[in-house]
Structure formats: C-alpha cells, structure tokens
Short mmCIF file of C-alpha atoms and ligand atoms in Angstrom, two decimals:
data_model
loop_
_atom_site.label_atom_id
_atom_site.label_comp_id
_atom_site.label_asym_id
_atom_site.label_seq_id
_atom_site.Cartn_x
_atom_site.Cartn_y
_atom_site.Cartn_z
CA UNK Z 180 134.52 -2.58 -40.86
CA UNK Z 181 132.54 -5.54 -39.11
CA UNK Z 182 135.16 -7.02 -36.46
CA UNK Z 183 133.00 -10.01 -34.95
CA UNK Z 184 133.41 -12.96 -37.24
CA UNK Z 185 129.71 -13.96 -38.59
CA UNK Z 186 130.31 -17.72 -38.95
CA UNK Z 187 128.33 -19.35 -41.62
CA UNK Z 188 128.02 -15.66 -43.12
CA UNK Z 189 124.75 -16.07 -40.91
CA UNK Z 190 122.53 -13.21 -41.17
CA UNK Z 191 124.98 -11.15 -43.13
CA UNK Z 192 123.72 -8.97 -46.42
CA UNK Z 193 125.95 -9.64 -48.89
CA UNK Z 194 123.92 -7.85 -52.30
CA UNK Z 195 120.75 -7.14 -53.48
CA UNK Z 196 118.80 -9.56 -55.69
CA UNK Z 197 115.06 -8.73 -57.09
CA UNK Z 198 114.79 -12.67 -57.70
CA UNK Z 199 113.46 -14.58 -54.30
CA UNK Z 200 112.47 -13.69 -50.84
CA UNK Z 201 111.67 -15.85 -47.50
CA UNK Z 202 109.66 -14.70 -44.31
CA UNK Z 203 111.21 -17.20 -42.56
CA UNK Z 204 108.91 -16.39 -39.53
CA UNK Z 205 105.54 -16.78 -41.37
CA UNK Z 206 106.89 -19.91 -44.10
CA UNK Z 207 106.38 -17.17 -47.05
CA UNK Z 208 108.62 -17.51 -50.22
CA UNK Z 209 107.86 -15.25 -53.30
CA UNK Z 210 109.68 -15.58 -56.96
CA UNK Z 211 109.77 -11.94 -58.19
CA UNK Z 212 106.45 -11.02 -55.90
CA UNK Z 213 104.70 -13.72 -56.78
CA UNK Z 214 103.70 -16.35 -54.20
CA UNK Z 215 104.88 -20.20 -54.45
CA UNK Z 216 101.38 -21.75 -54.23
CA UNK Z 217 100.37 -19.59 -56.95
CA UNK Z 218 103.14 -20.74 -58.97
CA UNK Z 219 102.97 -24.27 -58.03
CA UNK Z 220 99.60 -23.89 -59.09
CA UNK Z 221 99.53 -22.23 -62.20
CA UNK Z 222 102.93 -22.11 -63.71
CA UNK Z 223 104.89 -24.62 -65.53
CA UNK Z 224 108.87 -24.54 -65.31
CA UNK Z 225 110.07 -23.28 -68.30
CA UNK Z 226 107.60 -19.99 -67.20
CA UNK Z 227 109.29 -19.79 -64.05
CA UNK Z 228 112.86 -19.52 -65.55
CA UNK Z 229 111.58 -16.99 -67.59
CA UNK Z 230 110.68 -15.20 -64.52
CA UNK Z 231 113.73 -16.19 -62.45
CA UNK Z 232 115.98 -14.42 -65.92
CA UNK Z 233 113.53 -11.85 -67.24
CA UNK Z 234 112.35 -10.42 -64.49
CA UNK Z 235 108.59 -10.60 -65.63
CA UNK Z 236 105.75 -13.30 -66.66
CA UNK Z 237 106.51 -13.79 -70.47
CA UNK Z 238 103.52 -13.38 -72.72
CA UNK Z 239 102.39 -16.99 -74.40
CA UNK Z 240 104.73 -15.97 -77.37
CA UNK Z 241 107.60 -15.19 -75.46
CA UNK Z 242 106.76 -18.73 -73.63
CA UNK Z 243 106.34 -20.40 -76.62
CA UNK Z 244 109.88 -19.08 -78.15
CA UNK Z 245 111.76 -19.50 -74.85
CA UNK Z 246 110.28 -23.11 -74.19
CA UNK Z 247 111.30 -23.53 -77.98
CA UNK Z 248 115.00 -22.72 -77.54
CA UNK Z 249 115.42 -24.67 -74.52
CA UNK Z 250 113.82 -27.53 -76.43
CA UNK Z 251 116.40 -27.17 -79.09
CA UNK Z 252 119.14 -27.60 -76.88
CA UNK Z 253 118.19 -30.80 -75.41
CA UNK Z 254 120.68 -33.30 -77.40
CA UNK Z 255 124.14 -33.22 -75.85
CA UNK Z 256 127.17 -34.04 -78.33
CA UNK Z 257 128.40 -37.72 -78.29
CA UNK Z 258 132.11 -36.43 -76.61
CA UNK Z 259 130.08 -35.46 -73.68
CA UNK Z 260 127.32 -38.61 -73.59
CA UNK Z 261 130.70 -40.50 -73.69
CA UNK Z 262 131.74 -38.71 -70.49
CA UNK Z 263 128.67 -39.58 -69.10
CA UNK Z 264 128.72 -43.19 -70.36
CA UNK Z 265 132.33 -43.74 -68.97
CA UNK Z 266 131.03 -42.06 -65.15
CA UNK Z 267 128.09 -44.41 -65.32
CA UNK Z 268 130.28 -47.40 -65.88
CA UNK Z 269 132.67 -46.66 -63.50
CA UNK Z 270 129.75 -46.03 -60.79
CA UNK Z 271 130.46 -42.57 -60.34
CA UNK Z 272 127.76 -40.41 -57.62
CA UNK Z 273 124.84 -39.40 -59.93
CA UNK Z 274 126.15 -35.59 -58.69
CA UNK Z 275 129.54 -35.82 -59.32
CA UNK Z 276 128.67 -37.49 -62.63
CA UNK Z 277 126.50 -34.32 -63.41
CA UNK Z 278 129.19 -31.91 -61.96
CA UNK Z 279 131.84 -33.40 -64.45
CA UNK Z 280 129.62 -33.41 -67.72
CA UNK Z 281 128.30 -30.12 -66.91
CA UNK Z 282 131.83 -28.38 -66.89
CA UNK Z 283 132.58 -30.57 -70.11
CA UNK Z 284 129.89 -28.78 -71.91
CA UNK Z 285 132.04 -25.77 -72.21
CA UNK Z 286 134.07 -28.10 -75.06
CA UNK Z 287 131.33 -27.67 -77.45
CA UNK Z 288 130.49 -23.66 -77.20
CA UNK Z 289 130.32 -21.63 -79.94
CA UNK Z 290 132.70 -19.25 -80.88
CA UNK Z 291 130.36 -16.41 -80.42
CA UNK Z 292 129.42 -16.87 -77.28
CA UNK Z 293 132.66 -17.15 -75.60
CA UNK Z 294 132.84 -13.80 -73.88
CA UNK Z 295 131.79 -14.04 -70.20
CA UNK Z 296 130.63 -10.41 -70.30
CA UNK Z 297 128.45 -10.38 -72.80
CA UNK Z 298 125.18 -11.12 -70.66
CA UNK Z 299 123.00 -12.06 -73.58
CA UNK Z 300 125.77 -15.03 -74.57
CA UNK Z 301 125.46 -16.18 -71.02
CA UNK Z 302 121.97 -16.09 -71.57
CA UNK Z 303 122.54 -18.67 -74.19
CA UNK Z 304 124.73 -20.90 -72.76
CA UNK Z 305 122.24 -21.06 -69.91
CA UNK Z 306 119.58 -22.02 -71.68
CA UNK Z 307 121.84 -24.24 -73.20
CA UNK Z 308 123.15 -25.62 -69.61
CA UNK Z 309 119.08 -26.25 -68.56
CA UNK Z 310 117.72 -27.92 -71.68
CA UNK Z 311 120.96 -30.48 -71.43
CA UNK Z 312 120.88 -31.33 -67.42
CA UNK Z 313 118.00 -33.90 -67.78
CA UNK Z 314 119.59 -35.34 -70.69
CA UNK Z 315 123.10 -36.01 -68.98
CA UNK Z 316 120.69 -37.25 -65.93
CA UNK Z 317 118.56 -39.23 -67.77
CA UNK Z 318 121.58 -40.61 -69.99
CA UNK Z 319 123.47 -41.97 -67.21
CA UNK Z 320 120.63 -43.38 -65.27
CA UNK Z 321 120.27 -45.22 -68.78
CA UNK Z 322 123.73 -46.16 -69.11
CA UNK Z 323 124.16 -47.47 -65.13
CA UNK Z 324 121.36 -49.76 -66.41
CA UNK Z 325 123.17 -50.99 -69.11
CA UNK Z 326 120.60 -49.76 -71.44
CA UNK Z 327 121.07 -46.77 -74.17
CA UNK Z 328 120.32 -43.29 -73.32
CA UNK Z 329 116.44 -42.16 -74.74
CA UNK Z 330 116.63 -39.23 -77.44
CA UNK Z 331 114.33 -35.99 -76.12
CA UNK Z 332 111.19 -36.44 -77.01
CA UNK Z 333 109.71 -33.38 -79.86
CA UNK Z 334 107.01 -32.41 -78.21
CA UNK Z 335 107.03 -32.31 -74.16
CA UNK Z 336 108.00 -30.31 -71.33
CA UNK Z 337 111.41 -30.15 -69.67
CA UNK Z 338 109.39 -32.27 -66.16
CA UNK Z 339 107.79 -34.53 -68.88
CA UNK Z 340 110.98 -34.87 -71.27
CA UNK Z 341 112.94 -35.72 -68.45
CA UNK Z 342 110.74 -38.65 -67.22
CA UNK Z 343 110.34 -39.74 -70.61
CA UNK Z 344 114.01 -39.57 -71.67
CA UNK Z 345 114.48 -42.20 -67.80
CA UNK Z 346 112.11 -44.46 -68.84
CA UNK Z 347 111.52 -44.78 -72.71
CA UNK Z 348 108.15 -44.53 -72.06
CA UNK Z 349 105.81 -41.08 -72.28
CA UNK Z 350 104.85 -40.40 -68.62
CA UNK Z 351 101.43 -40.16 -67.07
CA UNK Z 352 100.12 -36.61 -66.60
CA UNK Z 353 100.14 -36.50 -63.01
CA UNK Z 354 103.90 -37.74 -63.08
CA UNK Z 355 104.49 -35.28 -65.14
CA UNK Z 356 103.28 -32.28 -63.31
CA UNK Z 357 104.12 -33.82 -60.41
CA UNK Z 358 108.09 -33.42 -60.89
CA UNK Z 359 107.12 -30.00 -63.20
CA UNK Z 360 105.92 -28.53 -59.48
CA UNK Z 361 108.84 -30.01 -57.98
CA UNK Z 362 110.86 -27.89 -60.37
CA UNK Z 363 109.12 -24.70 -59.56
CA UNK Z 364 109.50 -25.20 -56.22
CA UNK Z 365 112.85 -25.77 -56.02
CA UNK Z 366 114.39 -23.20 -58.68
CA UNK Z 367 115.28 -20.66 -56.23
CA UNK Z 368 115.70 -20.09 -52.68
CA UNK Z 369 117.54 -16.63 -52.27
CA UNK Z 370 121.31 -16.77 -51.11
CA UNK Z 371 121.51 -20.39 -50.37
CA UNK Z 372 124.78 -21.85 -49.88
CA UNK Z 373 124.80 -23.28 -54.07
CA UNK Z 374 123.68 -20.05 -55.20
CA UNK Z 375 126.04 -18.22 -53.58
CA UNK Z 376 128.39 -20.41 -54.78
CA UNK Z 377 127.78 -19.44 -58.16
CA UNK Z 378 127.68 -16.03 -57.55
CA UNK Z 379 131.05 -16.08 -55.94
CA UNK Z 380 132.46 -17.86 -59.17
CA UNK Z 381 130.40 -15.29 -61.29
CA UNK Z 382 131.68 -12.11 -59.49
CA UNK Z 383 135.03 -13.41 -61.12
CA UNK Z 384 133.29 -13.11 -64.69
CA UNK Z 385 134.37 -16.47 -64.66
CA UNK Z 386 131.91 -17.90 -67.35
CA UNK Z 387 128.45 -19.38 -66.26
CA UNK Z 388 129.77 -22.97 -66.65
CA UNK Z 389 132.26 -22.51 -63.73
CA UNK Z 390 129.24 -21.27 -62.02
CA UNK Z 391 126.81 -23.64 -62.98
CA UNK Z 392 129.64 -26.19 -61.83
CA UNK Z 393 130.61 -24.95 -58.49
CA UNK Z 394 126.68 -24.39 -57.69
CA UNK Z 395 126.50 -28.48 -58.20
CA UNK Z 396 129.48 -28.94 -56.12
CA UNK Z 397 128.02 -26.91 -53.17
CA UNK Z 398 124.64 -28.20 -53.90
CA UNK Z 399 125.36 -31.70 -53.50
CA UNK Z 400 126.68 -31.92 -49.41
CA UNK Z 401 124.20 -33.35 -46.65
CA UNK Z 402 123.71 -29.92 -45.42
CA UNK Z 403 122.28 -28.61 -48.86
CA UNK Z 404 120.54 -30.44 -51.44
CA UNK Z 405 121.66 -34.11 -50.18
CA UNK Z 406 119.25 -33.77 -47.40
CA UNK Z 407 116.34 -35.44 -49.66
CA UNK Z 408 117.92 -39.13 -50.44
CA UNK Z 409 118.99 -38.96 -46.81
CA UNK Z 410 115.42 -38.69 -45.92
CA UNK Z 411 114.15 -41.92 -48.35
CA UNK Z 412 117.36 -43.65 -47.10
CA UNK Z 413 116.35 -43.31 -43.78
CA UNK Z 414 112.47 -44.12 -44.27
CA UNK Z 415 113.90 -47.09 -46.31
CA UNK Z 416 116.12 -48.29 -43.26
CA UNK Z 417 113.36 -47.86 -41.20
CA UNK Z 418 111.11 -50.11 -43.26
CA UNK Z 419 113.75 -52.83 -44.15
CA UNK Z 420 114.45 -53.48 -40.40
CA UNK Z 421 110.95 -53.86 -39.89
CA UNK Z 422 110.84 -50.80 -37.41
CA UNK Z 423 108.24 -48.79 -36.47
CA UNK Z 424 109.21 -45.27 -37.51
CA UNK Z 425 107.84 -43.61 -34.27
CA UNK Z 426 110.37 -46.31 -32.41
CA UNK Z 427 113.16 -45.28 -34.98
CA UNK Z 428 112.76 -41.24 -34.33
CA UNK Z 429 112.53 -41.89 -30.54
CA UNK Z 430 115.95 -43.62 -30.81
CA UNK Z 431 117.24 -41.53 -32.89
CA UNK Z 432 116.57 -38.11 -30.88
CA UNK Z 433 117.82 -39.95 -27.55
CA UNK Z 434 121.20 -40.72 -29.39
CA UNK Z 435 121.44 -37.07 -30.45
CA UNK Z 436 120.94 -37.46 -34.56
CA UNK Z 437 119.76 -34.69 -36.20
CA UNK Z 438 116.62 -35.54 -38.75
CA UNK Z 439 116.91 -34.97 -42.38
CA UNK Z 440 114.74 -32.79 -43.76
CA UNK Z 441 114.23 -31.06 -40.38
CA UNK Z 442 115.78 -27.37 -40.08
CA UNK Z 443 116.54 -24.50 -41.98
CA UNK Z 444 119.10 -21.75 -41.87
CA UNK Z 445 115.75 -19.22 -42.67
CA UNK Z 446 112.99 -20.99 -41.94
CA UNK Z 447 111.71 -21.06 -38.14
CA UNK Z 448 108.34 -22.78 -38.99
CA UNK Z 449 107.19 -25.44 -41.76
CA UNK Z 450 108.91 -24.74 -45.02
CA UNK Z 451 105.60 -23.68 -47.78
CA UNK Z 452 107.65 -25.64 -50.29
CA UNK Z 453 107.22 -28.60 -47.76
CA UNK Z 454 103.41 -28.38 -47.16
CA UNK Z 455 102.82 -28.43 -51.00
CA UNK Z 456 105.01 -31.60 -51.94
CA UNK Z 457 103.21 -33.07 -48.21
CA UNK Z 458 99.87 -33.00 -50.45
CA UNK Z 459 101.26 -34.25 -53.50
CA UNK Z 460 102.86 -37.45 -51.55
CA UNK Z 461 99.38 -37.82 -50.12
CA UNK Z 462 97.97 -37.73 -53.49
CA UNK Z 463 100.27 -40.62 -54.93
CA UNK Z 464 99.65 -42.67 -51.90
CA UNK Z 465 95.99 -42.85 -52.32
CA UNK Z 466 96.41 -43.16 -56.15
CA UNK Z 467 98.93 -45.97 -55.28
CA UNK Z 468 96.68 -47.28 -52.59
CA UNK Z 469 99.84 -47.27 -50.53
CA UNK Z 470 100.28 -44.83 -47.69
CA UNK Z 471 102.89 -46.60 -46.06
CA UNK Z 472 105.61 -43.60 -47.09
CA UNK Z 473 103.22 -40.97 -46.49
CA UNK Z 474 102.45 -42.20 -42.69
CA UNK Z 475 105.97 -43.01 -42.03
CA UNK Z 476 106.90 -39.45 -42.48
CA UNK Z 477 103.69 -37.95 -40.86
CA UNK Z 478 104.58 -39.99 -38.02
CA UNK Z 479 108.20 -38.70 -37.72
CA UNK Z 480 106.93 -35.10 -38.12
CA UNK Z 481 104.50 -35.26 -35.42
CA UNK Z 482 106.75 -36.63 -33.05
CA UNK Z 483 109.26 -33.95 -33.58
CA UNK Z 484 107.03 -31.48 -33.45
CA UNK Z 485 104.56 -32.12 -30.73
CA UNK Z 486 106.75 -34.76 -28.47
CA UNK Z 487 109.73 -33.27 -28.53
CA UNK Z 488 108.80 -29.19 -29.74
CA UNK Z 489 111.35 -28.78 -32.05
CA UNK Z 490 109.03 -25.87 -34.23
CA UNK Z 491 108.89 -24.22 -30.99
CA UNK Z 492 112.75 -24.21 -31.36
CA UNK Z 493 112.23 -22.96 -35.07
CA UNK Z 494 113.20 -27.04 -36.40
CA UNK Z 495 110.90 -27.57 -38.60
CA UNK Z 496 110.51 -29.88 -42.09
CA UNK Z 497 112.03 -28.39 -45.19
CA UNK Z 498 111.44 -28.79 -48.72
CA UNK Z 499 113.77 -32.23 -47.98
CA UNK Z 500 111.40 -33.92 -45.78
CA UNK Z 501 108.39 -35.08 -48.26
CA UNK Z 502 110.21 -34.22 -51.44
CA UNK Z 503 111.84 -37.76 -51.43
CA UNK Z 504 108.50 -39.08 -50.81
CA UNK Z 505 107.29 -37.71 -53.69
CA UNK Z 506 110.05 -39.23 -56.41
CA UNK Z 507 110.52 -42.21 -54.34
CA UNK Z 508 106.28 -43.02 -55.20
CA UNK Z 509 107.12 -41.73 -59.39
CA UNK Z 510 110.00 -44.90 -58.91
CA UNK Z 511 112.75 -42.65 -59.86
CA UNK Z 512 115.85 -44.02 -58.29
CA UNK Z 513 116.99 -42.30 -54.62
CA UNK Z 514 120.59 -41.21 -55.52
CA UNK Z 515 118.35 -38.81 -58.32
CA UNK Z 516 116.77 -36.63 -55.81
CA UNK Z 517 119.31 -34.19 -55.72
CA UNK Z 518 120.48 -34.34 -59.32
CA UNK Z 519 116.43 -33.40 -59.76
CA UNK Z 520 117.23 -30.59 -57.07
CA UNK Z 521 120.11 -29.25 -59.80
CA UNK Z 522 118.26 -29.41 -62.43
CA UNK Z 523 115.66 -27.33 -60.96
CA UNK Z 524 118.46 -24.97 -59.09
CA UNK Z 525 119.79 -24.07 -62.29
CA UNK Z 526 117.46 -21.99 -62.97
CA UNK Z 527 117.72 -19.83 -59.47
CA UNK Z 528 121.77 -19.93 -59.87
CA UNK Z 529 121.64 -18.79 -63.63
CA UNK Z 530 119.17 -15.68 -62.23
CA UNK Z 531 121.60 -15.04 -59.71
CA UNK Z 532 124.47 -14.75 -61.97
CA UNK Z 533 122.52 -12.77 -64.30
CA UNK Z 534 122.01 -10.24 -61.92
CA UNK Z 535 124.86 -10.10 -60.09
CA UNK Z 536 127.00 -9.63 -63.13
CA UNK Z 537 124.61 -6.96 -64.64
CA UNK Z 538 126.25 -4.27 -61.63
CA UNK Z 539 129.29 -6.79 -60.82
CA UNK Z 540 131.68 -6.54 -57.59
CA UNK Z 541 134.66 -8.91 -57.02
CA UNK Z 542 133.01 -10.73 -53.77
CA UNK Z 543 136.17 -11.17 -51.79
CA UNK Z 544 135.80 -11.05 -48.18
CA UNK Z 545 138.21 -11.50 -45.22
CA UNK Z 546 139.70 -13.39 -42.47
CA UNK Z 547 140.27 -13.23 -38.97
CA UNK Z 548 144.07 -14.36 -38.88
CA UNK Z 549 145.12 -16.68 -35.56
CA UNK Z 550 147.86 -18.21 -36.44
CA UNK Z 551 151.74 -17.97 -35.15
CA UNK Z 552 152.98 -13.92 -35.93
CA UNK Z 553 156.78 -14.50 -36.01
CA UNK Z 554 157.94 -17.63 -36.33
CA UNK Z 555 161.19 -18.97 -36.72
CA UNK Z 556 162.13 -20.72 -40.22
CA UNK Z 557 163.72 -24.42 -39.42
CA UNK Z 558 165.99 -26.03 -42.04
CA UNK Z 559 164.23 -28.94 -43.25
CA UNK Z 560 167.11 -31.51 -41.60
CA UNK Z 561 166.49 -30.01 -38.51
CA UNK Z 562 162.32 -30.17 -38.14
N1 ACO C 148 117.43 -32.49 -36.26
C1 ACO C 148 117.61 -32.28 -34.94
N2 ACO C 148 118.13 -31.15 -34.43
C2 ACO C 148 118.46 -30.19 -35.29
C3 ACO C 148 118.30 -30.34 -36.68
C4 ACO C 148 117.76 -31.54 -37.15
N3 ACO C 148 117.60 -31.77 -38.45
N4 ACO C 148 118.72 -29.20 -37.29
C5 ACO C 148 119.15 -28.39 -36.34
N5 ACO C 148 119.00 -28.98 -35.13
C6 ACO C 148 119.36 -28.39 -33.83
C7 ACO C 148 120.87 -28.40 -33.63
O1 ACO C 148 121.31 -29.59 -33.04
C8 ACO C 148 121.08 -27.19 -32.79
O2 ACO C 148 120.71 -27.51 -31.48
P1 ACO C 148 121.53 -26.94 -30.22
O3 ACO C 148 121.37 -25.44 -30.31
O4 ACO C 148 120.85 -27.55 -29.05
O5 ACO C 148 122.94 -27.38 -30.44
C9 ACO C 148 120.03 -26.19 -33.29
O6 ACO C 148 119.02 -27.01 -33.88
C10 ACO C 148 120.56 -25.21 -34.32
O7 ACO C 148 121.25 -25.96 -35.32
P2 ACO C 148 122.31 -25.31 -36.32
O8 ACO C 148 123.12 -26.39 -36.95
O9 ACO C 148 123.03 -24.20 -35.63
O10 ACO C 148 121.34 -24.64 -37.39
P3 ACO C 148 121.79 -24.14 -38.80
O11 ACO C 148 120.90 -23.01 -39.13
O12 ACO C 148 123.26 -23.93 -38.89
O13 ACO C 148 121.48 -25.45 -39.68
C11 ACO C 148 120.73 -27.00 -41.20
C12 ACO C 148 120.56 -25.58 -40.67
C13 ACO C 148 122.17 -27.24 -41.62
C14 ACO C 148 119.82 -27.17 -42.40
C15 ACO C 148 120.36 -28.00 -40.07
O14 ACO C 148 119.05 -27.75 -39.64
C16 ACO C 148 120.49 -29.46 -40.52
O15 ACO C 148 121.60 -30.03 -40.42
N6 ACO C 148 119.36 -30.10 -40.98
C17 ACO C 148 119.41 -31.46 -41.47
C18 ACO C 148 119.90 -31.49 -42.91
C19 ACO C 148 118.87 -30.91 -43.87
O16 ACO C 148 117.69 -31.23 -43.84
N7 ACO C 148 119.35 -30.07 -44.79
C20 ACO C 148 118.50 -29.48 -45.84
C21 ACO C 148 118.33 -28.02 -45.64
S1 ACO C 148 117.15 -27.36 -46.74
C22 ACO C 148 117.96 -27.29 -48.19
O17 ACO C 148 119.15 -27.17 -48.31
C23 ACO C 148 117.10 -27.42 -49.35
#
C-alpha cells in the first residue's frame, strides 16, 4: 500500500489502455501506434473513432458503414432540441448547455439497448452520443442567434456537417478539413483529467451517458479544455486595448499570471498537436491576408520561451495555444472552442470506457484522513 499522498494522482498508473500514448520528453503522441502527423495527414475523423473503438484501421467498407451509422444518428428528437432551445434562450455556457442535453439524450434510448453491460449497446449509444454533439452545438449556436437550428446535411462529414449545420451554408474545403484535423487531434490524449472522468463513472457500469456527461463536466474547467477561449480571449484583450502583445506578456509574467495554452501535466517540450494547428493558423492567415492572430501568438511564444526559458522549465504551448487561432480565423464564435474540444473528446472517452469496461474494476481509491479523531458531540443549543 502506497502511503505518500500523490496529489493530482501525478505520475500514478492507474490501468492499462492500448488506445493513446505521450513521450512527453520528445512531444510524441501515437493513437493505437500510429503517429499524429500521420493521422492529421491522412485520416479523416470518423476513421479515427474507428480506431480509438476498434482497435484497428477499418477497411473502406467498414468506413463507409461506420461513417453511415453515425450519419444516421445526426437528428436529435424535438424534446431534446427544446432543451437546447430553452438553454440558448436563457444564455446558458455553450458547455453546460451541451452537458445538460447530452445527459437528456438518455430519454430517447431504445429499449434494447438499455443494459450498461452489454458493450455492443454501448457501442450504439456512442455512436449515437457522437453523430448528435454537433447537432445540439450547432442548434444552440442557431437558437442564441435567434435563428432556427440547420437540419444535417445527407451527404458530408461529421467536421463538414458540423460547419454546415452553424452556418446554413456548405463550408469551403479547407474549413472543412481544417476543423476535421482539429478533431483528430484532439480525440484522445491518454488519462487526461475528462477521460478519467469517464472512466471513473464507467467503472460503476454506470451507462456511457453518465460518462459521456461527467467527461464534459471535467472537460470544461480552465485547467482542461477551457484553456483554448482563454487563449482568443486574451489575444482579443490584447488587441482591443490596442496593446502590443510582447508589452502584454511582459506584464503579465512580472505580475505572476500563468499563460493559457502554456504547460502540460505530460508534456515538457512543444505539444505535436500544437505545432500542427501552428501551421494551419499560418495557413488561414495568409489565405486571409491577415496575420495579425498568427504574430500575436508567435510573439507571446517566443518571449516565453527564449526571454524568460520557460521550455527549459518543461512550459511549453499545448494543443490550447494556436487551436483558438485556428477557429477564431473559420469565425466560429470563442465560447465554441471547447464545445469543439467535446465533440472531438468523445471519441477518446467512449474508447476509454470501452476498454475499461471490457476487464472492469470498481476504481475507488483512498484518503489520507486529518481531521479531529474523537470529538465531543455538542447539543445543537449549546454550539
Ligand atoms: N504560465 C506560467 N507558468 C506556468 C504555467 C503557465 N501556463 N503553467 C505552469 N506554470 C508554472 C507554475 O507556476 C509552476 O511554477 P513554480 O514551480 O515556480 O510554482 C510550474 O510551472 C509547475 O506548474 P504546475 O501547476 O505544478 O504544473 P501542472 O503540471 O500541475 O499544471 C497545467 C499543468 C494545469 C496545464 C498548467 O500548466 C496550467 O495551468 N496551464 C495553463 C492552462 C492551460 O493551458 N491548460 C490546458 C492544458 S492542455 C489541455 O487540457 C488540453
């Protein structure tokens, strides 16, 4: 039995999982062996879940029927898109909004697939989870604007669909792989604190929409997946005062802030997730013969890192840093960036349930206990 508490769980092994790993030392993350550029590159989302949940590439059949189901499952029923309506109305947080409707869509299950244990049903209720994310997204982004949610569209990708079903309008092909390679590269990140989340729900057999849920909830905090809109918010402060972002960095390392987007719990050098999305925000600035965004945060990362060292103190940018960047240049609205982060995640959390439930154990560990040993009970009239 461990007796020194490992806060944070940091550096403790807590199971086994075939899905992810990170060299943290030499910025190297694989999904199932194979390398992120590659499948940045070549893959397309729906391919990657398929890895993430099968274990292998599928074959262009198995693509074409998994891609198929998920694209059946895209409508959500109008006793959810009300709950989404009624969030967006009230001006709910884009990620508690999506927290709320995603737990709701347990109301409309079918009978069949109501037993937790049966891993193939909660292989269907995943799919069902994914294909319905961007439409809840998309549907209240709609409805905040006071205009009426977009049905899918028959024939494109989830990345695609999902711009599509924000806009009304069939996206341009670089927008659309654009957020397709955001997707990949943020569907799975090994025991991060969301997926662990899940898995600690799952280890319950509580069903995968308790999972799915509490993987939003955990996902959605400044430490985790909110680090992205902090970044634009910041680069947008920085540009509304009229600051110069070097001048704005400088300030804020003398007052003690940490950066958004800097830092990683694994990572001691540049996150590879980062370095990709870095490209793809220079790409839009020169098609949008605009690099204002693209300098700003160049300038902030050089400053950190050669001014002040913070790589050599293993601080370096994360996926956060030009991932906002990125959307922020596509004009999808800042509070989105981590709802985009869930609906990509879903796909690493679902794995990790999969798995973990395949050779389940109750994940239940213990606490140091501090408080009083023997204390004396005080009538209430007396305290
Ligand atoms: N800016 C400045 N200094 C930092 C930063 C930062 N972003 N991150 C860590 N540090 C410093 C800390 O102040 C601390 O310094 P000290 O030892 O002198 O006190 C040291 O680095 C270690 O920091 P910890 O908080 O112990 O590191 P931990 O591994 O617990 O934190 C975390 C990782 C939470 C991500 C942290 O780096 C952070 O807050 N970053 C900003 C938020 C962010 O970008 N989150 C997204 C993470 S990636 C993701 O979830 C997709």
């Amino acid at each position: 039995m461990l007796e020194d508490v490992q806060k944070g769980l940091e550096g403790v092994l807590v199971a086994e999982s075939g899905l992810s790993s990170i060299d943290g030392d030499a910025g190297r993350l694989i999904y199932r062996g194979y390398n992120i550029e590659t499948l940045a590159r070549e893959a397309t989302y729906e391919e990657v879940l398929y890895l993430l949940w099968h274990g292998e590439l599928p074959t262009s059949e198995e693509l074409e029927e998994f891609a198929g189901s998920i694209q059946d499952e895209r409508e959500i029923d109008a006793d959810v898109l009300e709950i989404v309506r009624r969030q967006a109305v009230a001006d709910e947080e884009p990620m508690a909004a999506l927290r709320t409707a995603v737990s709701a869509l347990s109301m409309s299950e079918p009978e069949d697939d109501a037993d937790p244990e049966d891993l193939d049903a909660t292989l269907r209720k995943s799919r069902r989870i994914t294909a319905k994310i961007p439409t809840i997204l998309a549907a209240f982004e709609r409805y905040r604007l006071g205009e009426a949610p977009v049905d899918p569209h028959p024939d494109l990708g989830l990345a695609a669909n999902f711009l599509y079903m924000l806009t009304g309008e069939e996206p341009d092909p670089v927008a659309a792989e654009t957020i397709d390679q955001a997707l990949i590269l943020h569907a799975d990140h090994g025991l991060n604190a969301s997926t662990f989340t899940s898995m600690v729900i799952a280890s319950t057999m509580a069903d995968v929409y308790s999972a799915v849920t509490g993987g939003i909830g955990a996902l959605s905090g400044p430490l985790h997946g909110g680090a992205n809109q902090d970044v634009m918010e910041v680069l947008i402060e920085v540009d509304e005062s009229d600051r110069d972002p070097l001048e704005w960095v400088k300030n804020a390392v003398d007052e003690g802030r940490r950066i958004p987007g800097f830092g990683h719990r694994v990572y001691n050098v540049k996150d590879p997730r980062a370095k990709i999305l870095q490209e793809r925000c220079a790409e839009l600035a020169e098609a949008n013969g605009d690099e204002k965004w693209y300098d700003y945060t160049t300038t902030i990362e050089q400053y950190l890192t050669e001014e002040q060292g913070l790589v050599e103190k293993g601080i370096a940018p994360n996926v956060d840093f030009y991932s906002g960047t990125v959307y922020y240049q596509l004009g999808i609205p800042v509070d989105m960036y981590t709802p985009i982060f869930a609906m990509s995640r879903v796909g690493g959390w679902v794995g990790h349930v999969l798995e973990y439930q395949d050779d389940n154990r109750l994940i239940r560990p213990r606490g140091r206990y501090i408080g009083p040993d023997d204390a004396e009970w005080v009538p209430i009239e007396e305290r």
